[in-house]
Short mmCIF file of C-alpha atoms in Angstrom, two decimals:
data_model
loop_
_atom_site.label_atom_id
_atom_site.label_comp_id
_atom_site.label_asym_id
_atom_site.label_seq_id
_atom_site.Cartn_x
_atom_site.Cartn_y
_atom_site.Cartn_z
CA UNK A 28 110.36 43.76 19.64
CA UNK A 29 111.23 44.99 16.01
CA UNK A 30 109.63 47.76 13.97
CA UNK A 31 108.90 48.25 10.84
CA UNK A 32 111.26 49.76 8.58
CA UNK A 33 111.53 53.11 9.39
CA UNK A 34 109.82 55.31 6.28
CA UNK A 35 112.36 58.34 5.84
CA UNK A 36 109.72 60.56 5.09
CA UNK A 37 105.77 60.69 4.58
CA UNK A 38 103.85 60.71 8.06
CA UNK A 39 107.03 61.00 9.24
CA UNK A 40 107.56 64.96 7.88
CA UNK A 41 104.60 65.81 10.10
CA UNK A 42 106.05 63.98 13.14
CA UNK A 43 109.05 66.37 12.29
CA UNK A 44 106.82 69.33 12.46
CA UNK A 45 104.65 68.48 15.43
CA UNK A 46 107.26 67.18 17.59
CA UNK A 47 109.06 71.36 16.42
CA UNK A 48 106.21 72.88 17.94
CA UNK A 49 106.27 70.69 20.77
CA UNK A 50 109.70 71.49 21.81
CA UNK A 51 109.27 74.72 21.43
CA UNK A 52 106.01 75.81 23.27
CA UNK A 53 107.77 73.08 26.08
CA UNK A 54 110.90 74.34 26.11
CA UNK A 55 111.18 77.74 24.86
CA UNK A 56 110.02 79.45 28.67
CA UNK A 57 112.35 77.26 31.00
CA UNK A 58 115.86 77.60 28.57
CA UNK A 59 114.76 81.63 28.39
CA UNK A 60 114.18 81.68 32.37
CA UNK A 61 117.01 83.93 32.97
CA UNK A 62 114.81 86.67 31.71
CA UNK A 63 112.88 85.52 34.86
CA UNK A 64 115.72 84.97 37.29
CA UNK A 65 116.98 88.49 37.29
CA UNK A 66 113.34 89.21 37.92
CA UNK A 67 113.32 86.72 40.44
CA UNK A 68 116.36 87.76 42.16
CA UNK A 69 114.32 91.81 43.11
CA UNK A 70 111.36 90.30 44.00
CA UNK A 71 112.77 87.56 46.47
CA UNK A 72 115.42 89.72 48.02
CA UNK A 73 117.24 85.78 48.35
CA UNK A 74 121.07 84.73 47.54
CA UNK A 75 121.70 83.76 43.84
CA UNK A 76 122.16 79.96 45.06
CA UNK A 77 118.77 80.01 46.80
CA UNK A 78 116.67 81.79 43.65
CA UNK A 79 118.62 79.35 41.59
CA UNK A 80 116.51 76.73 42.83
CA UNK A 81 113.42 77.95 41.40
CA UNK A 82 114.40 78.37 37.82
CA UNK A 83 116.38 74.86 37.96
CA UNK A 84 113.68 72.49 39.76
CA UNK A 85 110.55 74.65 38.21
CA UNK A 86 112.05 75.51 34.93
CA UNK A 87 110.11 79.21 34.97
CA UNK A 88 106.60 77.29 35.35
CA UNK A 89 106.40 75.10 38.01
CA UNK A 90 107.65 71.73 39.28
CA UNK A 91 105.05 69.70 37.12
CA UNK A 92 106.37 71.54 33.84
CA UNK A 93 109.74 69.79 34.20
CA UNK A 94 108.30 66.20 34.36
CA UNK A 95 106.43 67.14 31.30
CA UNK A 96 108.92 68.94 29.15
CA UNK A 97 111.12 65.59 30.30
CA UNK A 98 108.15 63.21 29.12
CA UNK A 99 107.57 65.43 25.78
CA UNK A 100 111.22 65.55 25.47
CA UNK A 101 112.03 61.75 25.28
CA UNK A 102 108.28 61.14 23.21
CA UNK A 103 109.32 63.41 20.57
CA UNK A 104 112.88 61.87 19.99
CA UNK A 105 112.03 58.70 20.12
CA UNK A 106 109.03 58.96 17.80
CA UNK A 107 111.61 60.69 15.32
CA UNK A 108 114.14 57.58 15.42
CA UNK A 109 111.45 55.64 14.70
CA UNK A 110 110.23 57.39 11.24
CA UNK A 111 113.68 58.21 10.18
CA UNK A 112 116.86 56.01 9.30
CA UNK A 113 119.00 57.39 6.59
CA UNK A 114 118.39 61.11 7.70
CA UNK A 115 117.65 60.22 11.23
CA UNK A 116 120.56 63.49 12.12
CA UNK A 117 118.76 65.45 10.01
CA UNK A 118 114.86 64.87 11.48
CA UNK A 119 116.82 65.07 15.02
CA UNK A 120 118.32 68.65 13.94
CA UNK A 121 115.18 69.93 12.49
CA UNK A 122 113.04 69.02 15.73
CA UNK A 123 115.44 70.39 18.14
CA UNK A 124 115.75 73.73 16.87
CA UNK A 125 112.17 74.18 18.46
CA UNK A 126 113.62 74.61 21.86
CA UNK A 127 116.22 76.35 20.56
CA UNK A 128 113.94 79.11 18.48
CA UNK A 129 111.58 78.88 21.38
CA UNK A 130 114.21 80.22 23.70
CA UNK A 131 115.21 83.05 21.12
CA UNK A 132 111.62 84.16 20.93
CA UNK A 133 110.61 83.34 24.34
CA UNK A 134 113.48 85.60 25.68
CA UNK A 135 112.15 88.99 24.09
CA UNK A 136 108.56 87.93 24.55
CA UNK A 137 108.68 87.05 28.30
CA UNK A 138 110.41 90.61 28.74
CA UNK A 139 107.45 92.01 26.96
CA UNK A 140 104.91 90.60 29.22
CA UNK A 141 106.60 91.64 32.42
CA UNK A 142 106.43 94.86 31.45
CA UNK A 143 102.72 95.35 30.54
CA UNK A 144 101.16 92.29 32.77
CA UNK A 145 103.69 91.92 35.39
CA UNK A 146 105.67 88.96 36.06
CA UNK A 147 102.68 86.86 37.65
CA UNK A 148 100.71 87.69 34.36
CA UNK A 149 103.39 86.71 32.10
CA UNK A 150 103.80 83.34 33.69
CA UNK A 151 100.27 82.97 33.55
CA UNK A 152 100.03 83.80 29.53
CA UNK A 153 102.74 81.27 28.95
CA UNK A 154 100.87 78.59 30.55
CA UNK A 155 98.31 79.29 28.62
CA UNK A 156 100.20 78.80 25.38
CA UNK A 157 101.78 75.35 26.73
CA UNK A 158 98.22 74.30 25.92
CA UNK A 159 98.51 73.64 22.17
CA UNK A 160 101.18 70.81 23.55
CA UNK A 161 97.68 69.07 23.09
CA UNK A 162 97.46 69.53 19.62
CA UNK A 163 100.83 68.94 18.57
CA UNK A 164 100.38 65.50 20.66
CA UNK A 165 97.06 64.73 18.46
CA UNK A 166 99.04 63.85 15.03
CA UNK A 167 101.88 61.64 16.78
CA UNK A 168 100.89 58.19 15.84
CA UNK A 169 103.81 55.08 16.35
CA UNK A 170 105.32 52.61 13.76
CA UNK A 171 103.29 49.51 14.68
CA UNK A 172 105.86 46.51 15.46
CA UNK A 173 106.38 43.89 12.75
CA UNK A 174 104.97 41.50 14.95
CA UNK A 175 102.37 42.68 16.63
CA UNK A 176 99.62 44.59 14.90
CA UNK A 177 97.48 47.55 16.70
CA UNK A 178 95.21 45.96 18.85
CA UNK A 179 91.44 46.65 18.05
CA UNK A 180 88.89 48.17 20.03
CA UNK A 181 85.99 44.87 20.90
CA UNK A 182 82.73 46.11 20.24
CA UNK A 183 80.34 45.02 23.65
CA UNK A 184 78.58 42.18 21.94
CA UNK A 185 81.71 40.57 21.03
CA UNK A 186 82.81 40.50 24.71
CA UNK A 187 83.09 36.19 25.62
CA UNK A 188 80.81 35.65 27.97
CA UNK A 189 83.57 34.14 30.61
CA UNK A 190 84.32 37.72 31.04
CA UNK A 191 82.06 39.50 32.23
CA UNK A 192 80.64 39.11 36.08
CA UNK A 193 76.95 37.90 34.96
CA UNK A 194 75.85 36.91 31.76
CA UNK A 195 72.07 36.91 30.26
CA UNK A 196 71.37 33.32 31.24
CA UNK A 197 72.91 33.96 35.44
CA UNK A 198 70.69 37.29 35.15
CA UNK A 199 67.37 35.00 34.27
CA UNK A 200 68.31 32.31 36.92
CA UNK A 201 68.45 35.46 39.92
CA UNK A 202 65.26 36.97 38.38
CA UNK A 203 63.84 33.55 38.75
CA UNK A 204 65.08 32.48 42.33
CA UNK A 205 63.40 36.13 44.07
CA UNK A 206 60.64 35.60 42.40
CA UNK A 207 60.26 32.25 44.10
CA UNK A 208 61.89 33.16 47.40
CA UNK A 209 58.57 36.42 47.62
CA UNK A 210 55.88 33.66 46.92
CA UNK A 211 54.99 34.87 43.19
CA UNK A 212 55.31 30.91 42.23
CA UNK A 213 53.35 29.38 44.98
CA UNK A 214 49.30 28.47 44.56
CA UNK A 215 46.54 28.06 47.77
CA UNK A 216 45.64 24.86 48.53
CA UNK A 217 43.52 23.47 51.56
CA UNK A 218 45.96 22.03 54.52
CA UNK A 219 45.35 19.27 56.07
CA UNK A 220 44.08 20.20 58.78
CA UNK A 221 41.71 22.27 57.27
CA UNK A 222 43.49 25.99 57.41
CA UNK A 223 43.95 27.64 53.94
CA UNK A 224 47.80 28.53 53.51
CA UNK A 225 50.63 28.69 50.72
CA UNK A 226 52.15 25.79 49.39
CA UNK A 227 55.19 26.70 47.69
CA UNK A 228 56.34 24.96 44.80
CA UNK A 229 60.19 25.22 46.01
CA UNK A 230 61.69 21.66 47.29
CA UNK A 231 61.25 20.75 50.99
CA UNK A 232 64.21 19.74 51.29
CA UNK A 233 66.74 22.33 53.60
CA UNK A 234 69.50 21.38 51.93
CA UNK A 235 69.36 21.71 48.42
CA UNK A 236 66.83 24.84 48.31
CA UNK A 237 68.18 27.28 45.97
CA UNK A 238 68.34 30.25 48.05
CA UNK A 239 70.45 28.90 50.89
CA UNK A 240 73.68 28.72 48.88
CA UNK A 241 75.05 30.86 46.37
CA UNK A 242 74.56 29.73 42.78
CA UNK A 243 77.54 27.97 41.51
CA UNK A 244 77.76 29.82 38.14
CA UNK A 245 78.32 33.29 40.46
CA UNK A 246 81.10 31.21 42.42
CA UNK A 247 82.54 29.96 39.10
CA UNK A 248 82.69 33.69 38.15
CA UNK A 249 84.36 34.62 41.29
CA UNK A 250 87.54 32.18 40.96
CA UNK A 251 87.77 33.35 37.49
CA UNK A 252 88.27 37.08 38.14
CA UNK A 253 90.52 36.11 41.23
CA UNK A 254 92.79 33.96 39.35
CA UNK A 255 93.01 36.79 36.49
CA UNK A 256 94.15 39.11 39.33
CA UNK A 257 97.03 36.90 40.06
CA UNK A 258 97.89 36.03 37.17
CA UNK A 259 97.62 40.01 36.10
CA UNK A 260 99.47 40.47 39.49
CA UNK A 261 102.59 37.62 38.14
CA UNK A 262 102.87 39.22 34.64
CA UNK A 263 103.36 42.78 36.01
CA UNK A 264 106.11 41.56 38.29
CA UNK A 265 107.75 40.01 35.55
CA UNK A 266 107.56 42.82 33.70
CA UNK A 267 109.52 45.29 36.50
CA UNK A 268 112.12 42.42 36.65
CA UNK A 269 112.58 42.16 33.24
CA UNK A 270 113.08 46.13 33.22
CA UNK A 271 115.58 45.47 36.42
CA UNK A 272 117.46 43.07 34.54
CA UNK A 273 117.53 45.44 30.73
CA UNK A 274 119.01 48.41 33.24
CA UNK A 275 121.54 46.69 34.61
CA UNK A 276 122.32 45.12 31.29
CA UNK A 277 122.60 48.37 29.52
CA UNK A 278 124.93 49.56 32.26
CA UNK A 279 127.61 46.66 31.75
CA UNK A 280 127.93 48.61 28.19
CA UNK A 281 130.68 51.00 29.25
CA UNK A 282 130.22 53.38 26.34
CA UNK A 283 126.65 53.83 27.75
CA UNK A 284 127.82 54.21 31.25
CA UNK A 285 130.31 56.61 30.37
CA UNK A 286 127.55 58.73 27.93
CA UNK A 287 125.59 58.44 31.44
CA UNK A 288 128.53 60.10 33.74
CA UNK A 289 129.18 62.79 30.68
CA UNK A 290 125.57 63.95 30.02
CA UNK A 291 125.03 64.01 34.10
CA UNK A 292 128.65 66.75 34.24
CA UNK A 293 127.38 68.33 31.33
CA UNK A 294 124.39 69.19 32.72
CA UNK A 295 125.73 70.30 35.89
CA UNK A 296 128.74 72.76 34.37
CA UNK A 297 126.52 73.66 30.76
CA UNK A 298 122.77 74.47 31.89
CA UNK A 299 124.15 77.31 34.33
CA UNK A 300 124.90 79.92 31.43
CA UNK A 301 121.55 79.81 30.03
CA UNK A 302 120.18 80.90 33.48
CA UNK A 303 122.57 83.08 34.85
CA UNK A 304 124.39 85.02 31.57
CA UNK A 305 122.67 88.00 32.06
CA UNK A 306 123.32 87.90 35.80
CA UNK A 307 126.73 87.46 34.78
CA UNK A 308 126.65 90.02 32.78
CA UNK A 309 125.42 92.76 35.41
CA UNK A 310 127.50 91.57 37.77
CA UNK A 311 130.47 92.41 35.33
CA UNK A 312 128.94 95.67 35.46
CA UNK A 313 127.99 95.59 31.48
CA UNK A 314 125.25 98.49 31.03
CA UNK A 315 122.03 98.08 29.37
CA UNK A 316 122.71 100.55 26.72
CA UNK A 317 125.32 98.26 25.76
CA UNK A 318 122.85 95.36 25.16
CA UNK A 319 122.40 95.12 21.63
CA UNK A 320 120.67 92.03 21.79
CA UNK A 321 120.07 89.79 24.82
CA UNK A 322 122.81 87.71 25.37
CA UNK A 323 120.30 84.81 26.01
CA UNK A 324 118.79 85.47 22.92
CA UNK A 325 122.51 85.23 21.38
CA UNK A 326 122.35 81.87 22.74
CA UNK A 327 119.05 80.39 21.95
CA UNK A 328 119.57 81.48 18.25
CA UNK A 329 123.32 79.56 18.33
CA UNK A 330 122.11 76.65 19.54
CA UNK A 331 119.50 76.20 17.01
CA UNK A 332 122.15 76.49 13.99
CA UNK A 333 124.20 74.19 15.84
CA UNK A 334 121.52 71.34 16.32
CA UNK A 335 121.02 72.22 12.62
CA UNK A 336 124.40 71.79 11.79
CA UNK A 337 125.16 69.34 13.90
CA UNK A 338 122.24 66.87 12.82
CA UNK A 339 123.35 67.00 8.78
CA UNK A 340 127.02 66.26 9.86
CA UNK A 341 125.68 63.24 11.57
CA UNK A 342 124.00 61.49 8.42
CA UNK A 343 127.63 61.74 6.85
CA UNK A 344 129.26 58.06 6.89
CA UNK A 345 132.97 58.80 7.61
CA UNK A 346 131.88 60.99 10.73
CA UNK A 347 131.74 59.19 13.61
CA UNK A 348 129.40 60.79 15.78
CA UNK A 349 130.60 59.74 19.31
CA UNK A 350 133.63 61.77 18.64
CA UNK A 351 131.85 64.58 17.58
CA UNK A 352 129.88 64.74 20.65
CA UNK A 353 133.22 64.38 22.70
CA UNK A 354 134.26 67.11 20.76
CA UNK A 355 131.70 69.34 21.28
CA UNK A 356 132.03 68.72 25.29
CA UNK A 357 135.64 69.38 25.50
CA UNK A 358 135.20 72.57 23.59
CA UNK A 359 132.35 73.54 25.85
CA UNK A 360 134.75 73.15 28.73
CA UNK A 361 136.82 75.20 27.52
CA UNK A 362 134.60 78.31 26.91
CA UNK A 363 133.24 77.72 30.03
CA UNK A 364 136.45 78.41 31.75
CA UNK A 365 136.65 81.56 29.43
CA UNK A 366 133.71 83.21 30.72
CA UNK A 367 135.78 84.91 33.85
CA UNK A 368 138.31 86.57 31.38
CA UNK A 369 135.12 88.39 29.75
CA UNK A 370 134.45 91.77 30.95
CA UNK A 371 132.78 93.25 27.55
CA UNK A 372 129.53 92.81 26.33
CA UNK A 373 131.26 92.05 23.31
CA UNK A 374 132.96 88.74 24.34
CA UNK A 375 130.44 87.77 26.60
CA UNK A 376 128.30 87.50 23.54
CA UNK A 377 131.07 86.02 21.44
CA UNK A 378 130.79 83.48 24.03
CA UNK A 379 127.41 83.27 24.08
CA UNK A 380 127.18 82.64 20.64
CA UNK A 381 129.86 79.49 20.90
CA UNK A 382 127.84 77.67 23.85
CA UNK A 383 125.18 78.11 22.37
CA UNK A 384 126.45 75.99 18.80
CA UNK A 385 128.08 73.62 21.38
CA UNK A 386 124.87 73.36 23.34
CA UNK A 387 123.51 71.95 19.86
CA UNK A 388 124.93 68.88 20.24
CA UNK A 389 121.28 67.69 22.01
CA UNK A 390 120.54 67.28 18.54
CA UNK A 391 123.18 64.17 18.46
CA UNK A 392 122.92 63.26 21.86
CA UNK A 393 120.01 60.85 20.52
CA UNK A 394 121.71 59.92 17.50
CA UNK A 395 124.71 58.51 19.96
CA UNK A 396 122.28 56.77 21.70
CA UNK A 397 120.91 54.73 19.69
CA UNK A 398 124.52 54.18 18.35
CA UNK A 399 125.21 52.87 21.12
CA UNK A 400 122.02 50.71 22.26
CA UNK A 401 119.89 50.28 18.96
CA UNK A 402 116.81 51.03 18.36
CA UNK A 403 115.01 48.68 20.46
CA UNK A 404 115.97 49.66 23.52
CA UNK A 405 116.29 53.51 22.60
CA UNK A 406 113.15 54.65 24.82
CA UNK A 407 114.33 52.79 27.88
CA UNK A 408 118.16 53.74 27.61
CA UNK A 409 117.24 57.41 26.83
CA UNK A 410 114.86 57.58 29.52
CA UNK A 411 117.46 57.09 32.16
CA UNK A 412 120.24 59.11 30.15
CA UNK A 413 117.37 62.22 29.91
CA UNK A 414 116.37 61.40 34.01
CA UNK A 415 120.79 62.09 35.06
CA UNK A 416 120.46 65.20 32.62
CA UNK A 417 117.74 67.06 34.03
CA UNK A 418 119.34 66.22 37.88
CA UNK A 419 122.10 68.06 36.18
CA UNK A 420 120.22 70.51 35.22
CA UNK A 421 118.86 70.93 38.96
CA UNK A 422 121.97 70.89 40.14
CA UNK A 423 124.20 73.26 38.15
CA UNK A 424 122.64 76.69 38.90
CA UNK A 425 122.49 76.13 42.69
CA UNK A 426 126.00 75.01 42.62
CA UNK A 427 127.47 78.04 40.39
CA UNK A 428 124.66 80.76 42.67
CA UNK A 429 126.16 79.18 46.00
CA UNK A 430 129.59 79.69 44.46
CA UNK A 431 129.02 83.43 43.82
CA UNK A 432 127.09 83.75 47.24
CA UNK A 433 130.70 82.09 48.61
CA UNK A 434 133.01 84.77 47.11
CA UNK A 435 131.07 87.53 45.28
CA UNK A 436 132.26 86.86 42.03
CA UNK A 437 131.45 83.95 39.04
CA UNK A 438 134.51 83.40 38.44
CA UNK A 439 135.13 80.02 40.41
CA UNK A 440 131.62 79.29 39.81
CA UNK A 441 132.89 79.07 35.59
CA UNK A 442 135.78 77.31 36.48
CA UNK A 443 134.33 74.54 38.21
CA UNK A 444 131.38 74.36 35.46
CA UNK A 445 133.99 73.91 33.03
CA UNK A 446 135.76 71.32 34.84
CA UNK A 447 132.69 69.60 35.09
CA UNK A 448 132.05 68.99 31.25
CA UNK A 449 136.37 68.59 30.65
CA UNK A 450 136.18 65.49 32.93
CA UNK A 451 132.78 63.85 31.12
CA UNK A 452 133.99 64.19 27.76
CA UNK A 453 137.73 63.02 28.41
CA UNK A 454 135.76 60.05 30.61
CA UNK A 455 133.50 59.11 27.26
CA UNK A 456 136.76 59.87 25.25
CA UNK A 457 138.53 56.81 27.05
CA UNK A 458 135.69 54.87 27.25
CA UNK A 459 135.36 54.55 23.11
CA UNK A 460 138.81 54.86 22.34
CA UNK A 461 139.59 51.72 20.35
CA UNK A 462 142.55 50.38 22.19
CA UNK A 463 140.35 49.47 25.15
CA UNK A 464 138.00 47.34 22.55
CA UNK A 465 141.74 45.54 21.52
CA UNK A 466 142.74 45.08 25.37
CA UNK A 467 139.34 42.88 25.81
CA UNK A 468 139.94 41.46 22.57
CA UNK A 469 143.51 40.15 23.59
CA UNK A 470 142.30 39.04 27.40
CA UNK A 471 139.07 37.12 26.01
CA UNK A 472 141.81 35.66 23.47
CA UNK A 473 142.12 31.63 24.33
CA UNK A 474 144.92 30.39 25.19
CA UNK A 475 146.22 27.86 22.60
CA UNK A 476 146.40 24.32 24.01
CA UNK A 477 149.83 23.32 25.01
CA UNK A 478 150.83 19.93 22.20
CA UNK A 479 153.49 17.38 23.96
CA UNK A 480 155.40 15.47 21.68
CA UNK A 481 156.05 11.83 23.42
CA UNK A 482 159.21 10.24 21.77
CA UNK A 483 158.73 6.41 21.57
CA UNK A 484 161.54 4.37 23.06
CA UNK A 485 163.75 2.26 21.37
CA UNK A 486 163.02 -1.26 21.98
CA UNK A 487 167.00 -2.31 21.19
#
């Protein structure tokens, strides 16, 4: 299936826009939910691994949010890569900063509401505002495929008669047969044997009277629909094999396997600060006072300059964006296993701030994956990448709360987080190096036939 060439602007500007607003009324609550965890963590009275679980499977909302903002996620990115080519980094920088400015507003906001409606009326007021999702989804229309135009609606009266159940003519021939089978077609004629009764005008014979079989048309109708059910049945399971057989050919790429074990430890060691930094920072024993601005906000407002950022190095030619990403994870690993040696509010928001530009790198993440898959098999390949992320993202907060539950302090918690996100970026990092793509070269290299030379005897 090919599309049409992808526009680079137009309809496609207002796909940018829509698809902004979508990520951020989907995702601007459940990245700023550790305004709601500390909240969380009073009115529970639970460990930090066990409340963990709420903002990490519910997302702030509940466990239905998470499927959507997964389903809005992967519509709205792979919408973009379908209206954009040349700027493709850009559109995918632009549209991502909505979660990103979502979770710098969200974060003051959300404190706002808890204190005047509570923390069951804030949840309920965000909820409410989810609900223009609806009208951001109005104005997203697809690129129609080169081959295959939108199908048209079929008015009624165009409907073949071969599909529907009963047609005009079988409705006339039923009509007919009751009013036969009550008597409305017979006359009264004098018997034989002299009694007055009915003669009916049906044949006398048992065996063909109309009424004591079904009418063949009706049975005709019958094997039709049944053999559309199996054949309906047949296509369906080719389809799911055909989808078996795409998965497991995308995973024989090993760039896309190793993208799938990197995004699945990112998500695991990089979603935790986003939830728990201003845990972290109480338990550090940072006051208030100090707070000049929340260090989640810090973060949300980072991460949208660096999917910004980010996206416009991507349309440059001599970048190559795979290494960028890698880049971007190792670096995260590292200021991940900074986070213990932070005691200030200062550097925890210096740190902050550079997680939060690393965290940008969603705006790429796409970008790589079509890289590395095309086009045409972008909304199947990212749908499995963006399934392993958010199980990362279930996972990580648990893991780092349980960690802190273990020995009262974050500091192995950070350590293992960042060890998670080293070991998936040096794992994609070996996986696109080029000498690997030269080792297959050289063992798919035939060997060149072996030449005998015969020397002819001398017949002296």
């Amino acid at each position: 299936m090919e599309f049409q060439k992808s526009p680079d602007g137009g309809w496609g500007w207002v796909i940018v826009v829509v698809s902004f607003f979508t990520q951020f009324l989907s995702y601007g609550s459940p990245l700023a939910v550790g305004v709601l965890y500390v909240e969380w963590l009073d009115a529970f009275g639970e460990g930090k691994g066990k409340t963990a679980w709420v903002g990490s499977l519910a997302s702030g909302v509940g466990l239905l949010a998470s499927l959507g903002c997964g389903l809005l996620y992967t519509a709205t990115v792979t919408i973009t890569c379908q209206y954009f080519d040349s700027r493709r980094g850009l559109a995918l920088g632009l549209i991502s900063t909505g979660s990103s400015v979502g979770l710098f507003i969200y974060a003051a906001l959300q404190r706002m509401l808890i204190e005047f409606y509570g923390l069951d009326g804030c949840l309920l007021i965000v909820g409410a505002l989810a609900l223009n999702i609806l009208a951001c989804g109005s104005l997203m229309r697809p690129l129609q495929t080169s081959d295959c135009p939108f199908p048209e609606k079929t008015a009624p009266e165009n409907v073949p008669d071969r599909y529907s159940m009963y047609n005009e003519k079988e409705k006339n021939q039923e009509e007919t047969m009751n009013f036969q089978d009550k008597g409305y077609g017979s006359e009264d004629k004098c018997l034989p044997n002299g009694d007055w009764g009915r003669e009916t005008s049906l044949p006398k014979s048992p065996t063909v009277a109309p009424h004591t079989k079904e009418p063949e048309p009706y049975k005709k109708k019958v094997v039709e629909q049944t053999n559309f059910c199996k054949q309906l049945a047949k296509r369906k399971w080719q389809l799911y094999r055909n989808y078996c057989r795409e998965t497991a050919s995308l995973f024989k790429n090993k760039v896309f396997s190793a993208l799938f074990i990197a995004i699945l430890l990112f998500d695991i060691g990089g979603f935790p600060p986003s939830l728990l930094m201003e845990d972290v920072a109480r338990s550090y024993h940072v006051r208030e006072e100090d707070f000049t601005m929340p260090l989640i906000s810090i973060f949300g407002i980072m991460t949208a300059v660096g999917k910004l950022l980010l996206g416009i190095l991507a349309d440059f030619k001599w970048i190559n964006t795979l290494y960028l990403y890698v880049a971007t994870l190792i670096i995260t690993g590292l200021a991940l296993c900074a986070i213990p040696f932070a005691k200030s509010y200062v550097t925890l928001a210096i740190l902050s701030g550079i997680l939060g530009f690393l965290t940008g790198n969603w705006s790429i993440f796409p970008y790589v994956t079509t890289k590395t898959v095309g086009i045409d098999r972008l909304a199947h390949a990212y749908g499995i990448l963006m399934f392993f992320a958010g199980l990362g993202n279930s996972l990580g907060p648990p893991i780092v709360g349980w960690f802190y539950d273990w020995t009262q302090t974050y500091d192995i918690a950070f350590y293992f987080s960042g060890f998670c996100v080293l070991l998936g970026g040096f794992v994609l990092l070996l996986a696109i190096l080029p000498c690997w793509d030269m080792c297959n070269k050289r063992l798919l290299k035939p060997a060149a036939p072996t030449t005998f030379f015969y020397k002819v005897a001398s017949t002296v």
